Amino acid sequence: MKKLTFLSLAISFLLGFFCLGTAVTSILVSFLSPAAYLLNEKYLAENFNPSATTAVFHNQLFTVPSLPEPSALLAQVLGWGSADKRIEIDLTNQRLYAYEGDRKVFDFLVSTGKWGRTPTGNFQTWVKLRATLMQGGSKVLKTYYYLPNVPYTMYFEGQTSEGRTISRAQGYGIHGTYWHNNFGHPMSHGCINMKTEEAEQLYYWAMPPLSGKATSVWAGKDNPGTPISIYGQAPVQ
């Protein structure tokens, strides 16, 4: 009986210790999660794989093209000034417009959400990455994608027209595209797909500007991102 009592006490102690440890862990996670997320963002900013050769988009294999060399000329010509820059994305007509004040600078065909809705509302770029990895979808539904070195990516955050918050963790962005050439038609999981050479122009033009030899940049209070307005309704495919 004494052995049984001792065993019961030991089990109770271990269970209590485990529960306490779980609670402490939860508290620590709640305090540390912002820092952990920043580490994830830092990894995201550095996520370029020079040895990547194969991409997957909906069960189809694609060759990952070599990353274009940084365009010093574009950076100098397009990156100067912040004269009231803004981006508009017209889902109905599948077009992206870029403005400086009332002057239209760019007018490009794009592909927005087909397998995931592109949110409408008002947003702002929070990071510009010359290349990054994108992965998601479902293998069961045959919508899986694994896309290394997606070029000229600008992620955005903000408020939808329904009042929802689009957070950084949701991964909405504007970027170059090497796995399809069907621009003008919805083709994405929610992002805005662009021709790579046009995404490059927008990348160097948009705020925040690149500094020195930097090829990626984070927005901040002193170097805010570019406002983005998304409106309309994507055509049904």
PDB file of C-alpha atoms in Angstrom:
ATOM      1  CA  MET A   1       0.000   0.000   0.000  1.00  0.00           C
ATOM      2  CA  LYS A   2       2.857   2.367   0.869  1.00  0.00           C
ATOM      3  CA  LYS A   3       4.519   1.650  -2.488  1.00  0.00           C
ATOM      4  CA  LEU A   4       1.240   2.332  -4.252  1.00  0.00           C
ATOM      5  CA  THR A   5       0.779   5.596  -2.346  1.00  0.00           C
ATOM      6  CA  PHE A   6       4.331   6.665  -3.143  1.00  0.00           C
ATOM      7  CA  LEU A   7       3.787   5.812  -6.824  1.00  0.00           C
ATOM      8  CA  SER A   8       0.542   7.797  -6.880  1.00  0.00           C
ATOM      9  CA  LEU A   9       2.254  10.781  -5.287  1.00  0.00           C
ATOM     10  CA  ALA A  10       5.129  10.547  -7.753  1.00  0.00           C
ATOM     11  CA  ILE A  11       2.734  10.423 -10.712  1.00  0.00           C
ATOM     12  CA  SER A  12       0.738  13.352  -9.302  1.00  0.00           C
ATOM     13  CA  PHE A  13       3.944  15.347  -8.834  1.00  0.00           C
ATOM     14  CA  LEU A  14       5.109  14.624 -12.371  1.00  0.00           C
ATOM     15  CA  LEU A  15       1.721  15.529 -13.833  1.00  0.00           C
ATOM     16  CA  GLY A  16       1.643  18.745 -11.835  1.00  0.00           C
ATOM     17  CA  PHE A  17       5.173  19.583 -12.906  1.00  0.00           C
ATOM     18  CA  PHE A  18       4.240  18.877 -16.528  1.00  0.00           C
ATOM     19  CA  CYS A  19       1.150  21.094 -16.333  1.00  0.00           C
ATOM     20  CA  LEU A  20       3.164  23.845 -14.666  1.00  0.00           C
ATOM     21  CA  GLY A  21       5.826  23.500 -17.339  1.00  0.00           C
ATOM     22  CA  THR A  22       3.194  23.684 -20.063  1.00  0.00           C
ATOM     23  CA  ALA A  23       1.699  26.810 -18.526  1.00  0.00           C
ATOM     24  CA  VAL A  24       5.106  28.448 -18.150  1.00  0.00           C
ATOM     25  CA  THR A  25       5.949  27.483 -21.717  1.00  0.00           C
ATOM     26  CA  SER A  26       2.696  29.031 -22.948  1.00  0.00           C
ATOM     27  CA  ILE A  27       3.450  32.236 -21.069  1.00  0.00           C
ATOM     28  CA  LEU A  28       6.974  32.342 -22.429  1.00  0.00           C
ATOM     29  CA  VAL A  29       5.730  31.722 -25.949  1.00  0.00           C
ATOM     30  CA  SER A  30       3.229  34.547 -25.601  1.00  0.00           C
ATOM     31  CA  PHE A  31       6.029  36.885 -24.550  1.00  0.00           C
ATOM     32  CA  LEU A  32       8.631  35.599 -26.964  1.00  0.00           C
ATOM     33  CA  SER A  33       6.486  35.076 -30.062  1.00  0.00           C
ATOM     34  CA  PRO A  34       7.052  38.622 -31.384  1.00  0.00           C
ATOM     35  CA  ALA A  35      10.823  38.095 -31.185  1.00  0.00           C
ATOM     36  CA  ALA A  36      10.511  34.652 -32.776  1.00  0.00           C
ATOM     37  CA  TYR A  37       8.440  36.157 -35.553  1.00  0.00           C
ATOM     38  CA  LEU A  38      11.101  38.763 -36.175  1.00  0.00           C
ATOM     39  CA  LEU A  39      13.624  35.953 -36.528  1.00  0.00           C
ATOM     40  CA  ASN A  40      11.341  34.314 -39.076  1.00  0.00           C
ATOM     41  CA  GLU A  41      11.102  37.589 -40.965  1.00  0.00           C
ATOM     42  CA  LYS A  42      14.879  37.900 -40.933  1.00  0.00           C
ATOM     43  CA  TYR A  43      15.148  34.401 -42.384  1.00  0.00           C
ATOM     44  CA  LEU A  44      12.547  35.328 -44.967  1.00  0.00           C
ATOM     45  CA  ALA A  45      14.574  38.331 -46.041  1.00  0.00           C
ATOM     46  CA  GLU A  46      17.635  36.164 -46.573  1.00  0.00           C
ATOM     47  CA  ASN A  47      15.843  33.236 -48.184  1.00  0.00           C
ATOM     48  CA  PHE A  48      17.609  32.963 -51.543  1.00  0.00           C
ATOM     49  CA  ASN A  49      18.787  29.539 -52.672  1.00  0.00           C
ATOM     50  CA  PRO A  50      21.472  29.771 -55.378  1.00  0.00           C
ATOM     51  CA  SER A  51      21.387  25.981 -55.911  1.00  0.00           C
ATOM     52  CA  ALA A  52      17.620  25.761 -56.517  1.00  0.00           C
ATOM     53  CA  THR A  53      16.869  24.343 -59.963  1.00  0.00           C
ATOM     54  CA  THR A  54      13.305  22.982 -59.804  1.00  0.00           C
ATOM     55  CA  ALA A  55       9.979  24.550 -58.869  1.00  0.00           C
ATOM     56  CA  VAL A  56       6.538  22.968 -58.547  1.00  0.00           C
ATOM     57  CA  PHE A  57       3.218  24.610 -59.363  1.00  0.00           C
ATOM     58  CA  HIS A  58       0.081  22.459 -59.254  1.00  0.00           C
ATOM     59  CA  ASN A  59       1.951  19.198 -59.940  1.00  0.00           C
ATOM     60  CA  GLN A  60       3.910  20.690 -62.827  1.00  0.00           C
ATOM     61  CA  LEU A  61       7.679  21.042 -62.684  1.00  0.00           C
ATOM     62  CA  PHE A  62       9.408  24.233 -63.762  1.00  0.00           C
ATOM     63  CA  THR A  63      13.033  25.253 -64.063  1.00  0.00           C
ATOM     64  CA  VAL A  64      14.019  28.005 -61.663  1.00  0.00           C
ATOM     65  CA  PRO A  65      15.612  30.757 -63.776  1.00  0.00           C
ATOM     66  CA  SER A  66      18.793  32.439 -62.663  1.00  0.00           C
ATOM     67  CA  LEU A  67      18.184  35.547 -60.627  1.00  0.00           C
ATOM     68  CA  PRO A  68      18.697  38.716 -62.670  1.00  0.00           C
ATOM     69  CA  GLU A  69      21.652  40.831 -61.666  1.00  0.00           C
ATOM     70  CA  PRO A  70      20.759  43.901 -59.595  1.00  0.00           C
ATOM     71  CA  SER A  71      19.972  46.776 -61.915  1.00  0.00           C
ATOM     72  CA  ALA A  72      21.974  49.769 -60.739  1.00  0.00           C
ATOM     73  CA  LEU A  73      20.527  51.828 -63.576  1.00  0.00           C
ATOM     74  CA  LEU A  74      16.936  51.081 -62.628  1.00  0.00           C
ATOM     75  CA  ALA A  75      17.682  51.757 -58.986  1.00  0.00           C
ATOM     76  CA  GLN A  76      19.117  55.163 -59.858  1.00  0.00           C
ATOM     77  CA  VAL A  77      16.494  56.168 -62.410  1.00  0.00           C
ATOM     78  CA  LEU A  78      13.347  54.829 -60.725  1.00  0.00           C
ATOM     79  CA  GLY A  79      14.302  54.910 -57.072  1.00  0.00           C
ATOM     80  CA  TRP A  80      14.801  58.626 -56.652  1.00  0.00           C
ATOM     81  CA  GLY A  81      12.154  60.717 -54.952  1.00  0.00           C
ATOM     82  CA  SER A  82       8.991  59.801 -53.098  1.00  0.00           C
ATOM     83  CA  ALA A  83       6.599  62.158 -54.858  1.00  0.00           C
ATOM     84  CA  ASP A  84       3.304  60.808 -53.515  1.00  0.00           C
ATOM     85  CA  LYS A  85       3.842  57.309 -54.906  1.00  0.00           C
ATOM     86  CA  ARG A  86       0.971  54.840 -54.788  1.00  0.00           C
ATOM     87  CA  ILE A  87      -0.089  51.573 -56.416  1.00  0.00           C
ATOM     88  CA  GLU A  88      -3.594  50.647 -57.528  1.00  0.00           C
ATOM     89  CA  ILE A  89      -4.653  47.109 -58.464  1.00  0.00           C
ATOM     90  CA  ASP A  90      -7.810  46.727 -60.525  1.00  0.00           C
ATOM     91  CA  LEU A  91      -9.054  43.162 -60.047  1.00  0.00           C
ATOM     92  CA  THR A  92     -11.838  43.527 -62.615  1.00  0.00           C
ATOM     93  CA  ASN A  93      -9.450  44.368 -65.437  1.00  0.00           C
ATOM     94  CA  GLN A  94      -6.437  42.498 -63.990  1.00  0.00           C
ATOM     95  CA  ARG A  95      -4.213  45.554 -64.168  1.00  0.00           C
ATOM     96  CA  LEU A  96      -1.750  47.334 -61.905  1.00  0.00           C
ATOM     97  CA  TYR A  97      -1.323  51.110 -62.057  1.00  0.00           C
ATOM     98  CA  ALA A  98       1.455  53.064 -60.377  1.00  0.00           C
ATOM     99  CA  TYR A  99       1.200  56.818 -59.782  1.00  0.00           C
ATOM    100  CA  GLU A 100       3.323  59.721 -58.686  1.00  0.00           C
ATOM    101  CA  GLY A 101       0.721  62.259 -57.670  1.00  0.00           C
ATOM    102  CA  ASP A 102      -1.755  62.392 -60.556  1.00  0.00           C
ATOM    103  CA  ARG A 103       0.766  61.123 -63.094  1.00  0.00           C
ATOM    104  CA  LYS A 104       0.492  57.470 -64.099  1.00  0.00           C
ATOM    105  CA  VAL A 105       3.973  55.939 -64.203  1.00  0.00           C
ATOM    106  CA  PHE A 106       3.171  52.279 -64.933  1.00  0.00           C
ATOM    107  CA  ASP A 107       0.234  50.332 -66.351  1.00  0.00           C
ATOM    108  CA  PHE A 108       0.809  46.546 -66.300  1.00  0.00           C
ATOM    109  CA  LEU A 109      -1.251  43.406 -66.841  1.00  0.00           C
ATOM    110  CA  VAL A 110      -1.245  41.149 -63.758  1.00  0.00           C
ATOM    111  CA  SER A 111      -2.752  37.904 -62.514  1.00  0.00           C
ATOM    112  CA  THR A 112      -4.551  37.983 -59.170  1.00  0.00           C
ATOM    113  CA  GLY A 113      -6.234  35.350 -57.014  1.00  0.00           C
ATOM    114  CA  LYS A 114      -7.886  32.299 -58.535  1.00  0.00           C
ATOM    115  CA  TRP A 115      -7.261  29.541 -55.959  1.00  0.00           C
ATOM    116  CA  GLY A 116      -7.322  32.111 -53.161  1.00  0.00           C
ATOM    117  CA  ARG A 117      -9.005  35.510 -53.138  1.00  0.00           C
ATOM    118  CA  THR A 118      -6.903  38.656 -53.449  1.00  0.00           C
ATOM    119  CA  PRO A 119      -8.181  40.980 -50.701  1.00  0.00           C
ATOM    120  CA  THR A 120      -9.613  44.379 -51.565  1.00  0.00           C
ATOM    121  CA  GLY A 121      -8.841  47.368 -49.372  1.00  0.00           C
ATOM    122  CA  ASN A 122      -5.974  49.657 -48.438  1.00  0.00           C
ATOM    123  CA  PHE A 123      -2.525  48.279 -47.745  1.00  0.00           C
ATOM    124  CA  GLN A 124       1.149  49.217 -47.602  1.00  0.00           C
ATOM    125  CA  THR A 125       4.352  47.412 -48.501  1.00  0.00           C
ATOM    126  CA  TRP A 126       6.330  46.315 -45.442  1.00  0.00           C
ATOM    127  CA  VAL A 127       9.327  44.625 -47.090  1.00  0.00           C
ATOM    128  CA  LYS A 128      10.952  44.374 -50.515  1.00  0.00           C
ATOM    129  CA  LEU A 129      12.848  41.134 -51.221  1.00  0.00           C
ATOM    130  CA  ARG A 130      14.851  40.607 -54.376  1.00  0.00           C
ATOM    131  CA  ALA A 131      14.123  36.874 -54.104  1.00  0.00           C
ATOM    132  CA  THR A 132      12.277  34.626 -51.671  1.00  0.00           C
ATOM    133  CA  LEU A 133      10.722  31.170 -51.294  1.00  0.00           C
ATOM    134  CA  MET A 134       6.950  30.701 -51.603  1.00  0.00           C
ATOM    135  CA  GLN A 135       5.295  27.431 -50.645  1.00  0.00           C
ATOM    136  CA  GLY A 136       1.690  26.423 -49.965  1.00  0.00           C
ATOM    137  CA  GLY A 137      -1.473  24.993 -51.437  1.00  0.00           C
ATOM    138  CA  SER A 138      -2.612  21.382 -51.049  1.00  0.00           C
ATOM    139  CA  LYS A 139      -1.147  18.207 -52.526  1.00  0.00           C
ATOM    140  CA  VAL A 140      -4.504  16.488 -52.013  1.00  0.00           C
ATOM    141  CA  LEU A 141      -6.321  19.179 -54.005  1.00  0.00           C
ATOM    142  CA  LYS A 142      -3.427  19.324 -56.482  1.00  0.00           C
ATOM    143  CA  THR A 143      -2.831  23.014 -55.789  1.00  0.00           C
ATOM    144  CA  TYR A 144       0.540  22.575 -54.075  1.00  0.00           C
ATOM    145  CA  TYR A 145       3.319  24.974 -55.036  1.00  0.00           C
ATOM    146  CA  TYR A 146       6.988  25.172 -54.135  1.00  0.00           C
ATOM    147  CA  LEU A 147       8.605  28.203 -55.768  1.00  0.00           C
ATOM    148  CA  PRO A 148      12.201  29.059 -54.849  1.00  0.00           C
ATOM    149  CA  ASN A 149      13.695  32.450 -55.627  1.00  0.00           C
ATOM    150  CA  VAL A 150      10.483  34.275 -56.504  1.00  0.00           C
ATOM    151  CA  PRO A 151      11.886  37.539 -57.871  1.00  0.00           C
ATOM    152  CA  TYR A 152      11.146  41.132 -56.880  1.00  0.00           C
ATOM    153  CA  THR A 153       8.681  40.419 -54.098  1.00  0.00           C
ATOM    154  CA  MET A 154       6.942  43.185 -52.180  1.00  0.00           C
ATOM    155  CA  TYR A 155       4.805  41.936 -49.287  1.00  0.00           C
ATOM    156  CA  PHE A 156       1.974  44.138 -48.002  1.00  0.00           C
ATOM    157  CA  GLU A 157      -0.262  44.462 -44.955  1.00  0.00           C
ATOM    158  CA  GLY A 158      -3.291  46.555 -44.018  1.00  0.00           C
ATOM    159  CA  GLN A 159      -7.074  46.608 -43.801  1.00  0.00           C
ATOM    160  CA  THR A 160      -9.543  44.984 -46.177  1.00  0.00           C
ATOM    161  CA  SER A 161     -12.670  46.709 -47.420  1.00  0.00           C
ATOM    162  CA  GLU A 162     -14.615  44.443 -45.015  1.00  0.00           C
ATOM    163  CA  GLY A 163     -12.590  45.681 -42.061  1.00  0.00           C
ATOM    164  CA  ARG A 164     -10.359  42.610 -41.645  1.00  0.00           C
ATOM    165  CA  THR A 165      -6.656  42.947 -40.924  1.00  0.00           C
ATOM    166  CA  ILE A 166      -4.228  41.472 -43.413  1.00  0.00           C
ATOM    167  CA  SER A 167      -1.141  40.646 -41.342  1.00  0.00           C
ATOM    168  CA  ARG A 168       2.431  40.020 -42.390  1.00  0.00           C
ATOM    169  CA  ALA A 169       2.076  36.353 -41.546  1.00  0.00           C
ATOM    170  CA  GLN A 170      -0.543  35.886 -44.283  1.00  0.00           C
ATOM    171  CA  GLY A 171       2.049  36.472 -46.991  1.00  0.00           C
ATOM    172  CA  TYR A 172       0.185  38.605 -49.537  1.00  0.00           C
ATOM    173  CA  GLY A 173       2.500  40.252 -52.036  1.00  0.00           C
ATOM    174  CA  ILE A 174       3.285  41.590 -55.474  1.00  0.00           C
ATOM    175  CA  HIS A 175       6.038  39.668 -57.272  1.00  0.00           C
ATOM    176  CA  GLY A 176       7.605  38.486 -60.487  1.00  0.00           C
ATOM    177  CA  THR A 177       6.470  35.170 -61.972  1.00  0.00           C
ATOM    178  CA  TYR A 178       8.351  32.464 -63.882  1.00  0.00           C
ATOM    179  CA  TRP A 179       5.839  29.571 -63.746  1.00  0.00           C
ATOM    180  CA  HIS A 180       3.143  30.975 -66.040  1.00  0.00           C
ATOM    181  CA  ASN A 181       2.639  33.593 -68.736  1.00  0.00           C
ATOM    182  CA  ASN A 182      -1.148  33.926 -68.557  1.00  0.00           C
ATOM    183  CA  PHE A 183      -1.246  37.528 -67.394  1.00  0.00           C
ATOM    184  CA  GLY A 184      -4.564  39.285 -67.605  1.00  0.00           C
ATOM    185  CA  HIS A 185      -6.298  36.254 -66.036  1.00  0.00           C
ATOM    186  CA  PRO A 186      -6.501  35.155 -62.373  1.00  0.00           C
ATOM    187  CA  MET A 187      -3.712  32.626 -61.745  1.00  0.00           C
ATOM    188  CA  SER A 188      -2.574  33.003 -58.135  1.00  0.00           C
ATOM    189  CA  HIS A 189      -3.371  31.901 -54.601  1.00  0.00           C
ATOM    190  CA  GLY A 190      -4.038  35.521 -53.621  1.00  0.00           C
ATOM    191  CA  CYS A 191      -0.863  37.366 -54.569  1.00  0.00           C
ATOM    192  CA  ILE A 192      -0.449  39.693 -57.528  1.00  0.00           C
ATOM    193  CA  ASN A 193       1.606  37.947 -60.231  1.00  0.00           C
ATOM    194  CA  MET A 194       3.586  40.119 -62.646  1.00  0.00           C
ATOM    195  CA  LYS A 195       5.934  39.601 -65.560  1.00  0.00           C
ATOM    196  CA  THR A 196       9.388  39.510 -63.989  1.00  0.00           C
ATOM    197  CA  GLU A 197      10.793  42.387 -66.060  1.00  0.00           C
ATOM    198  CA  GLU A 198       7.821  44.582 -65.092  1.00  0.00           C
ATOM    199  CA  ALA A 199       7.971  43.519 -61.439  1.00  0.00           C
ATOM    200  CA  GLU A 200      11.616  44.609 -61.504  1.00  0.00           C
ATOM    201  CA  GLN A 201      10.670  48.103 -62.644  1.00  0.00           C
ATOM    202  CA  LEU A 202       7.978  48.395 -59.971  1.00  0.00           C
ATOM    203  CA  TYR A 203      10.343  47.010 -57.334  1.00  0.00           C
ATOM    204  CA  TYR A 204      12.987  49.676 -57.896  1.00  0.00           C
ATOM    205  CA  TRP A 205      10.400  52.446 -58.212  1.00  0.00           C
ATOM    206  CA  ALA A 206       8.329  51.626 -55.108  1.00  0.00           C
ATOM    207  CA  MET A 207       9.017  52.831 -51.593  1.00  0.00           C
ATOM    208  CA  PRO A 208      10.951  52.261 -49.445  1.00  0.00           C
ATOM    209  CA  PRO A 209      14.023  53.006 -51.574  1.00  0.00           C
ATOM    210  CA  LEU A 210      17.064  50.745 -51.648  1.00  0.00           C
ATOM    211  CA  SER A 211      20.159  52.130 -50.010  1.00  0.00           C
ATOM    212  CA  GLY A 212      23.677  51.720 -51.385  1.00  0.00           C
ATOM    213  CA  LYS A 213      24.297  48.193 -52.660  1.00  0.00           C
ATOM    214  CA  ALA A 214      21.301  46.732 -50.798  1.00  0.00           C
ATOM    215  CA  THR A 215      18.966  44.576 -52.877  1.00  0.00           C
ATOM    216  CA  SER A 216      16.276  44.139 -50.198  1.00  0.00           C
ATOM    217  CA  VAL A 217      14.829  46.643 -47.725  1.00  0.00           C
ATOM    218  CA  TRP A 218      12.402  46.831 -44.813  1.00  0.00           C
ATOM    219  CA  ALA A 219       9.886  49.620 -44.389  1.00  0.00           C
ATOM    220  CA  GLY A 220       9.887  51.650 -41.176  1.00  0.00           C
ATOM    221  CA  LYS A 221       8.808  54.946 -39.680  1.00  0.00           C
ATOM    222  CA  ASP A 222      11.587  56.804 -41.456  1.00  0.00           C
ATOM    223  CA  ASN A 223      11.181  54.899 -44.735  1.00  0.00           C
ATOM    224  CA  PRO A 224       7.511  53.925 -45.097  1.00  0.00           C
ATOM    225  CA  GLY A 225       6.290  51.551 -47.760  1.00  0.00           C
ATOM    226  CA  THR A 226       4.149  52.356 -50.771  1.00  0.00           C
ATOM    227  CA  PRO A 227       0.369  52.644 -50.277  1.00  0.00           C
ATOM    228  CA  ILE A 228      -1.587  50.028 -52.240  1.00  0.00           C
ATOM    229  CA  SER A 229      -5.271  50.201 -53.088  1.00  0.00           C
ATOM    230  CA  ILE A 230      -6.954  47.018 -54.367  1.00  0.00           C
ATOM    231  CA  TYR A 231     -10.488  47.179 -55.742  1.00  0.00           C
ATOM    232  CA  GLY A 232     -12.944  45.528 -58.113  1.00  0.00           C
ATOM    233  CA  GLN A 233     -13.847  41.887 -58.559  1.00  0.00           C
ATOM    234  CA  ALA A 234     -11.719  39.322 -60.343  1.00  0.00           C
ATOM    235  CA  PRO A 235     -13.366  37.623 -63.329  1.00  0.00           C
ATOM    236  CA  VAL A 236     -14.529  34.040 -62.800  1.00  0.00           C
ATOM    237  CA  GLN A 237     -12.320  31.564 -64.651  1.00  0.00           C
TER     238      GLN A 237
END
